[in-house]
Coordinates of C-alpha atoms in Angstrom, one line a residue:
M1 CA 0.0 0.0 0.0
K2 CA 1.3 3.3 -1.0
Q3 CA 2.1 5.5 2.0
G4 CA 0.6 8.9 2.2
K5 CA 1.8 11.8 4.3
G6 CA 0.7 11.9 7.9
I7 CA -3.0 11.9 8.4
E8 CA -3.7 11.4 4.6
N9 CA -2.7 7.7 4.9
P10 CA -5.8 5.6 5.8
E11 CA -3.8 3.7 8.4
S12 CA -2.6 6.9 10.1
R13 CA -6.1 8.5 9.7
F14 CA -7.8 5.6 11.5
S15 CA -5.1 5.4 14.3
A16 CA -5.4 9.2 14.9
V17 CA -9.2 9.0 15.3
L18 CA -9.0 5.9 17.5
L19 CA -6.3 7.5 19.7
A20 CA -8.4 10.7 20.1
A21 CA -11.6 8.7 20.9
A22 CA -9.7 6.5 23.4
K23 CA -8.6 9.7 25.3
L24 CA -12.1 11.3 25.4
P25 CA -13.4 12.0 28.9
G26 CA -15.6 9.2 30.1
V27 CA -14.5 6.7 27.5
R28 CA -12.1 4.7 29.7
I29 CA -14.0 2.0 31.7
N30 CA -12.6 1.2 35.2
R31 CA -12.3 -2.6 35.0
E32 CA -12.8 -3.2 38.7
A33 CA -15.8 -0.9 39.1
Y34 CA -17.4 -2.2 36.0
L35 CA -17.1 -5.9 36.9
R36 CA -18.3 -5.2 40.4
S37 CA -21.4 -3.3 39.2
A38 CA -22.2 -5.6 36.3
L39 CA -21.9 -8.9 38.3
A40 CA -23.4 -7.7 41.5
R41 CA -26.9 -9.1 40.8
H42 CA -25.6 -12.4 39.5
C43 CA -22.6 -13.5 41.6
S44 CA -21.5 -13.9 45.2
E45 CA -19.1 -11.4 46.7
G46 CA -16.4 -14.1 46.6
D47 CA -16.8 -14.8 42.9
I48 CA -16.8 -11.0 42.1
R49 CA -13.7 -10.5 44.1
R50 CA -11.9 -13.3 42.3
A51 CA -13.2 -12.0 39.0
V52 CA -11.7 -8.6 39.7
E53 CA -8.4 -10.0 41.1
E54 CA -7.9 -12.6 38.4
S55 CA -10.7 -12.9 35.8
P56 CA -14.4 -14.0 35.4
A57 CA -13.1 -17.2 33.9
A58 CA -10.9 -18.0 36.8
A59 CA -13.8 -17.2 39.1
G60 CA -15.8 -19.9 37.3
I61 CA -18.6 -17.6 36.3
A62 CA -20.9 -19.3 33.8
V63 CA -20.9 -18.1 30.2
E64 CA -24.7 -17.7 30.4
V65 CA -24.3 -15.1 33.1
L66 CA -21.6 -13.3 31.2
D67 CA -23.7 -13.3 28.0
K68 CA -26.6 -11.8 29.8
V69 CA -24.5 -9.0 31.4
A70 CA -22.8 -8.4 28.0
N71 CA -26.2 -8.1 26.3
D72 CA -27.3 -5.5 28.9
S73 CA -24.1 -3.5 28.3
I74 CA -24.5 -3.6 24.6
R75 CA -28.1 -2.4 24.8
F76 CA -27.1 0.4 27.1
E77 CA -24.2 1.7 24.9
T78 CA -26.2 1.3 21.7
G79 CA -29.0 3.4 23.2
K80 CA -26.6 6.1 24.2
V81 CA -24.7 6.3 20.9
S82 CA -27.8 6.2 18.8
A83 CA -29.4 9.1 20.7
L84 CA -26.3 11.2 20.5
S85 CA -26.0 10.5 16.8
A86 CA -29.6 11.5 16.2
A87 CA -29.0 14.7 18.1
A88 CA -26.0 15.5 15.9
G89 CA -28.2 15.2 12.9
I90 CA -30.7 17.9 13.9
P91 CA -28.8 21.1 12.9
G92 CA -28.7 20.3 9.2
I93 CA -26.3 21.1 6.4
F94 CA -24.9 24.4 7.8
A95 CA -23.6 22.6 10.9
L96 CA -21.9 19.7 9.0
P97 CA -18.3 20.9 9.5
V98 CA -18.9 20.7 13.3
T99 CA -21.4 17.8 13.7
V100 CA -19.8 15.2 11.4
P101 CA -16.3 15.2 13.2
A102 CA -18.1 15.3 16.6
D103 CA -20.4 12.4 15.6
V104 CA -17.5 10.3 14.4
A105 CA -15.6 11.0 17.6
Q106 CA -18.5 10.1 19.9
Y107 CA -19.3 7.0 17.8
F108 CA -15.7 5.7 18.1
G109 CA -15.7 6.6 21.8
H110 CA -18.7 4.5 22.4
M111 CA -17.1 1.7 20.4
V112 CA -14.1 1.9 22.7
R113 CA -16.4 1.8 25.7
I114 CA -18.2 -1.4 24.6
V115 CA -14.9 -3.0 23.6
Q116 CA -13.6 -2.6 27.1
K117 CA -16.8 -3.9 28.8
L118 CA -16.9 -7.0 26.6
A119 CA -13.2 -7.6 27.0
Y120 CA -13.3 -7.5 30.8
L121 CA -16.4 -9.8 31.0
Y122 CA -14.6 -12.3 28.8
S123 CA -11.4 -12.3 30.9
W124 CA -9.1 -9.9 29.1
P125 CA -6.8 -7.7 31.3
D126 CA -7.1 -4.0 31.7
L127 CA -6.7 -2.5 28.2
Y128 CA -5.2 0.8 29.3
S129 CA -1.6 0.9 30.5
D130 CA -2.0 2.8 33.7
D131 CA -4.4 4.6 35.9
G132 CA -4.7 7.6 33.6
D133 CA -6.1 7.9 30.1
D134 CA -2.8 7.3 28.3
V135 CA -2.9 4.8 25.5
D136 CA 0.3 2.9 24.7
D137 CA 1.1 1.0 21.4
A138 CA -0.1 -2.4 22.7
T139 CA -3.4 -0.9 23.7
M140 CA -3.8 0.7 20.3
G141 CA -2.9 -2.6 18.7
V142 CA -5.5 -4.6 20.5
L143 CA -8.2 -1.9 20.1
T144 CA -7.5 -1.9 16.4
L145 CA -7.9 -5.7 16.2
F146 CA -11.2 -5.6 18.3
F147 CA -12.5 -2.9 15.9
G148 CA -11.5 -5.2 13.0
V149 CA -13.6 -8.0 14.5
M150 CA -16.5 -5.6 14.8
F151 CA -16.2 -4.7 11.1
G152 CA -16.0 -8.3 10.1
T153 CA -12.4 -8.7 9.0
Q154 CA -11.2 -12.4 9.1
S155 CA -7.6 -11.5 9.8
A156 CA -8.6 -9.5 12.9
N157 CA -10.6 -12.5 14.2
A158 CA -7.6 -14.8 13.8
A159 CA -5.2 -12.2 15.4
V160 CA -7.5 -11.7 18.4
G161 CA -7.6 -15.5 18.8
K162 CA -3.8 -15.7 18.7
V163 CA -3.4 -12.9 21.3
A164 CA -6.0 -14.6 23.6
G165 CA -4.1 -17.9 23.2
M166 CA -0.8 -16.3 24.3
M167 CA -2.4 -14.9 27.4
S168 CA -4.3 -18.0 28.2
E169 CA -1.2 -20.3 27.9
Q170 CA 1.0 -18.0 29.9
A171 CA -1.6 -16.9 32.5
V172 CA -0.5 -13.3 32.1
K173 CA -2.3 -10.3 33.5
K174 CA -1.3 -7.8 30.9
L175 CA -1.3 -7.5 27.1
P176 CA 1.6 -9.1 25.2
Q177 CA 3.4 -5.9 24.4
K178 CA 6.0 -7.4 22.1
A179 CA 3.7 -9.4 19.9
L180 CA 1.3 -6.5 19.4
T181 CA 4.0 -3.9 18.7
K182 CA 6.9 -5.6 17.0
G183 CA 6.2 -9.3 16.4
L184 CA 3.9 -11.8 14.8
I185 CA 0.7 -9.8 15.3
Y186 CA 2.0 -6.3 14.5
P187 CA 1.7 -6.6 10.6
I188 CA -1.9 -7.7 11.0
V189 CA -2.6 -4.7 13.2
K190 CA -1.2 -2.3 10.5
K191 CA -3.2 -3.9 7.7
V192 CA -6.4 -3.9 9.7
A193 CA -5.9 -0.2 10.5
G194 CA -5.4 0.6 6.9
Y195 CA -8.7 -1.2 5.9
L196 CA -10.6 0.5 8.7
G197 CA -9.2 3.9 7.7
V198 CA -10.7 3.5 4.2
K199 CA -14.0 2.2 5.7
M200 CA -14.2 5.0 8.1
T201 CA -13.9 7.6 5.3
K202 CA -16.7 6.0 3.3
D203 CA -19.0 5.7 6.4
S204 CA -18.3 9.3 7.4
F205 CA -19.4 10.5 3.9
A206 CA -22.6 8.5 4.2
K207 CA -23.4 10.1 7.5
S208 CA -22.6 13.5 6.1
V209 CA -25.3 13.0 3.4
S210 CA -27.8 11.8 6.0
K211 CA -27.4 14.9 8.1
A212 CA -28.0 17.4 5.2
I213 CA -31.7 17.7 5.9
P214 CA -32.6 18.8 9.5
L215 CA -34.9 16.5 11.6
V216 CA -35.0 14.0 8.8
G217 CA -31.3 13.8 9.1
A218 CA -31.6 13.1 12.8
V219 CA -33.8 10.1 12.2
V220 CA -31.6 8.7 9.5
S221 CA -28.4 9.3 11.3
G222 CA -29.7 7.8 14.6
G223 CA -31.1 4.8 12.6
L224 CA -27.9 4.3 10.7
T225 CA -25.9 4.3 13.9
L226 CA -28.3 1.7 15.5
A227 CA -28.1 -0.5 12.4
T228 CA -24.3 -0.6 12.5
Y229 CA -23.3 -0.3 16.2
L230 CA -25.6 -3.1 17.5
P231 CA -24.6 -5.9 15.1
M232 CA -20.9 -4.9 15.4
A233 CA -21.0 -5.1 19.2
R234 CA -22.8 -8.4 19.0
R235 CA -20.2 -9.7 16.6
L236 CA -17.3 -8.9 19.0
K237 CA -19.2 -10.4 21.9
K238 CA -19.7 -13.6 20.0
H239 CA -16.1 -13.9 19.1
L240 CA -14.7 -13.1 22.5
A241 CA -17.1 -15.5 24.2
S242 CA -15.9 -18.3 21.8
L243 CA -12.2 -18.0 22.8
P244 CA -10.6 -20.4 25.4
L245 CA -9.6 -17.3 27.5
A246 CA -13.3 -16.9 28.3
E247 CA -14.0 -20.5 29.4
P248 CA -14.8 -20.9 33.1
S249 CA -11.9 -22.5 34.9
D250 CA -11.1 -23.8 38.4
R251 CA -7.4 -23.1 38.1
V252 CA -5.8 -21.3 41.0
M253 CA -3.2 -18.7 40.1
D254 CA -0.2 -18.3 42.5
G255 CA -0.8 -14.6 42.8
E256 CA 2.3 -13.7 40.9
V257 CA 2.0 -10.9 38.3
V258 CA 3.8 -12.0 35.2
D259 CA 5.9 -9.1 34.0
G260 CA 7.8 -10.9 31.3
E261 CA 7.0 -10.9 27.6
V262 CA 5.1 -13.7 26.0
V263 CA 7.5 -15.8 24.0
E264 CA 6.4 -15.5 20.4
D265 CA 5.3 -18.5 18.5
H266 CA 6.5 -18.5 14.9
E267 CA 4.3 -21.2 13.7
P268 CA 2.0 -20.5 10.7
F269 CA -0.7 -18.0 11.5
T270 CA -3.9 -19.9 12.4
T271 CA -7.5 -18.9 11.9
A272 CA -8.8 -21.6 14.3
H273 CA -10.9 -19.0 16.2
V274 CA -12.2 -17.1 13.1
D275 CA -15.6 -15.8 14.1
Q276 CA -18.7 -16.3 11.9
H277 CA -20.5 -13.1 11.1
D278 CA -23.5 -12.2 13.2
A279 CA -26.8 -13.2 11.5
D280 CA -28.6 -10.1 12.6
A281 CA -30.6 -8.8 9.7
T282 CA -29.4 -5.3 10.3
A283 CA -25.8 -6.1 10.0
V284 CA -23.9 -4.2 7.3
K285 CA -22.4 -6.7 4.8
L286 CA -18.7 -5.8 4.4
E287 CA -16.5 -6.8 1.6
E288 CA -13.6 -8.6 3.2
P289 CA -10.2 -7.2 2.1
Q290 CA -7.6 -9.7 0.9
F291 CA -4.8 -9.1 3.4

């Protein structure tokens, strides 16, 4: 792919928007607070404590419970993002230079929110690198892959499965930095980012057109957001729930936090955990790029 300059490159354009969205106020989900709140009505205090300290899988929480909580979170975030998108469509054509960038930012921000919630339910570690809102390269890498799963790219599905396998085998409590930023997974991250940059530009144009007529634009914009966000969130949920990392386990960890890097496996890249597209009738059918 021919490289453009700075933000003109689709890969760089997507990464810039994702980074900005991930840093928006209110976008970061506190893993402990979310798990405690989400599981409070379904699990004992002991199970919740272990889910927070280790993972829901280590706590032995049933997949059925996690699926119910995940669906509740998806409905909540979908309702919020659709309402905000509809509100952004009210001003009409004269406000387009302001409303379109704002709508894209809040849409991506809510995607980052649901990504975190689903990841934490299905036993992924904290996606942010520290207690602040800073986003390191590993976080950007895994967020890009999660977005790729939401948009239906097969290579992202396989890469997420590979990363989950690394963490499951090594019982780590952090993202595999080396694999996501330099090693086996990194080239896939870059290709997925490039594809999403192109897709983002096309979708933004479609939303711009929908906002050209006041009030009517609000209905169309909100409806378009509902028709895309909901099936994409469900697609990610289905894939994360299918991975071995999410399977309830009775294993007892020794309490050690593993700080070392995951040793990279240079075997041929596998697509064993490739997700099937959600059958929701509202899902937008995406043409799979040949990576």
